[in-house]
């Protein structure tokens, strides 16, 4: 047995290998469900037909298909909770034994191999973890004998169901969908969870964590949880409706949370055609209620809500929302299958098997690929910093600047594929007249500032990204370093042309 000092030192060493919140700003995250992304070996020719059970995705299947993820432009993956689950827990959120690897996903060694291969490719691994509850008991609501390590009645809160999500006490002590709610006020439960997260950080080398059901445990617990793996990026799921300051209250106890307020605002504007001012109103509230908006997770699809294309089948509108996710202030997250135009509605239909759809030539795959390339290769532009400035907004158009010196302009709209934008946009007084912004995919498309305004044209409802032209550059020069080549521009034009065609 190792002396306590040596053991503790090993834990700290393992935690030091994980990535800090600041370091995660360089990442573009691809969220996948382990059971639904890739089987071991060749993929079946037909999709999984029973989405309420295991479909056969494996750790080894993820490992074999990392090139697909990397080519899309992602350099981090968020994968399902890896622990052994109760019956039908294909998603990972119904823990049975927190110390064992789910055998449906593979072995411990295969998980270690996946993490190592990811690191060899400079892909970071975000593990999803659950501290709030365990899986469904067998037989009756108090039969915890099969659970490890929480197998006693006193490990859990008294049985009750959440019926009122505006009642915070009820949210924190009652069961969500009948799942046994761990009692973190019990020292054994509290300390075991903190030791567990430290140990798996050291043992598996995970780079960060997405933390489930954050609002259902009190904030002091999350402060302790964060301190137990200090300097490791923790991204909490703090969702209880569109309540900005409520959500913002969990950043502090945790380093970061998913940006649900922005998710709801984008859902309204891009699928329900609400004014684009809903987004800017949300951003103003966020800057009052969050400590640091630059480390929040930005997303338009995830595993808990109907996919965008089930709410609105216009891929052009989805492209605008994705453009905001990729270039907006925060850490972008792409949900698997979005790049293949998946359109499943609620759970489990939004958890389709990716197989056999691994095409890298679909219009959405290539669109995302082109946008992530710009974000990653635009040297000197700090997309990870708090430097976003909204310049212009009206009912259907939003223009914002990124970069310390507003090097980039991003224009998004919700007019859709049958619409267009041709208007004078104002709010550019920070730029001298004559300042030029060049479309990163078409050097002939130039937005010129004149007396604080400019003419903006968005054809077929598509977004645009511009880069400020340096005054020393001749007008015929390339539009910036990295991602703006003639070849990439040609590819982007081809991608736009395919949005009016049936999806692959």
Short mmCIF file of N, CA and C in Angstrom, two decimals, residues 10 22 42 61 66 87 104 164-165 235 276 315 327 330-331 344 356 396 398 403 422 446 471 488 494:
data_model
loop_
_atom_site.label_atom_id
_atom_site.label_comp_id
_atom_site.label_asym_id
_atom_site.label_seq_id
_atom_site.Cartn_x
_atom_site.Cartn_y
_atom_site.Cartn_z
N UNK A 10 0.53 11.37 -6.52
CA UNK A 10 0.18 10.78 -7.80
C UNK A 10 -1.13 11.35 -8.33
N UNK A 22 -8.63 27.79 -19.30
CA UNK A 22 -8.02 28.68 -20.28
C UNK A 22 -7.55 27.91 -21.50
N UNK A 42 -16.32 -2.95 -39.29
CA UNK A 42 -17.10 -2.31 -40.34
C UNK A 42 -18.48 -1.91 -39.82
N UNK A 61 -14.65 1.84 -31.82
CA UNK A 61 -15.28 2.45 -32.97
C UNK A 61 -15.02 3.93 -33.06
N UNK A 66 -11.64 8.56 -35.68
CA UNK A 66 -11.14 9.88 -35.30
C UNK A 66 -10.79 10.75 -36.51
N UNK A 87 -29.89 -1.53 -16.55
CA UNK A 87 -30.50 -2.06 -17.76
C UNK A 87 -30.89 -0.96 -18.75
N UNK A 104 -20.57 -2.78 -22.40
CA UNK A 104 -21.18 -2.61 -23.73
C UNK A 104 -20.34 -1.69 -24.61
N UNK A 164 -42.02 20.51 -9.56
CA UNK A 164 -42.01 21.96 -9.72
C UNK A 164 -40.56 22.43 -9.82
N UNK A 165 -40.12 22.71 -11.05
CA UNK A 165 -38.72 23.10 -11.24
C UNK A 165 -38.44 24.53 -10.79
N UNK A 235 -17.47 21.59 -17.41
CA UNK A 235 -18.53 22.27 -18.15
C UNK A 235 -19.87 21.72 -17.67
N UNK A 276 -33.90 39.04 -34.29
CA UNK A 276 -32.52 38.73 -33.92
C UNK A 276 -32.10 39.49 -32.65
N UNK A 315 -31.76 24.06 -44.06
CA UNK A 315 -30.35 23.92 -43.71
C UNK A 315 -29.59 25.25 -43.78
N UNK A 327 -18.13 30.98 -34.41
CA UNK A 327 -17.40 32.24 -34.30
C UNK A 327 -17.80 33.09 -33.10
N UNK A 330 -17.21 32.05 -26.98
CA UNK A 330 -17.43 30.83 -26.24
C UNK A 330 -16.70 29.67 -26.91
N UNK A 331 -16.93 28.47 -26.41
CA UNK A 331 -16.27 27.27 -26.95
C UNK A 331 -17.28 26.50 -27.77
N UNK A 344 -33.72 14.11 -36.14
CA UNK A 344 -34.53 13.45 -35.12
C UNK A 344 -35.15 14.44 -34.16
N UNK A 356 -25.01 4.36 -41.25
CA UNK A 356 -23.84 4.28 -42.14
C UNK A 356 -23.48 5.62 -42.77
N UNK A 396 -34.00 40.69 -38.66
CA UNK A 396 -33.52 39.51 -39.38
C UNK A 396 -32.02 39.43 -39.59
N UNK A 398 -27.92 40.10 -37.87
CA UNK A 398 -26.99 40.41 -36.78
C UNK A 398 -25.58 40.44 -37.34
N UNK A 403 -12.17 39.57 -32.38
CA UNK A 403 -10.76 39.93 -32.40
C UNK A 403 -10.51 41.17 -31.58
N UNK A 422 -30.15 42.83 -48.35
CA UNK A 422 -29.44 43.91 -49.07
C UNK A 422 -29.85 45.20 -48.38
N UNK A 446 -16.39 42.70 -51.04
CA UNK A 446 -15.80 43.62 -50.07
C UNK A 446 -16.88 44.48 -49.45
N UNK A 471 -4.25 47.94 -44.34
CA UNK A 471 -4.10 49.06 -45.28
C UNK A 471 -2.87 48.93 -46.15
N UNK A 488 -10.00 27.08 -51.08
CA UNK A 488 -11.03 27.01 -50.06
C UNK A 488 -12.23 27.84 -50.47
N UNK A 494 -18.95 26.00 -53.81
CA UNK A 494 -19.58 24.73 -54.15
C UNK A 494 -20.52 24.27 -53.06
#
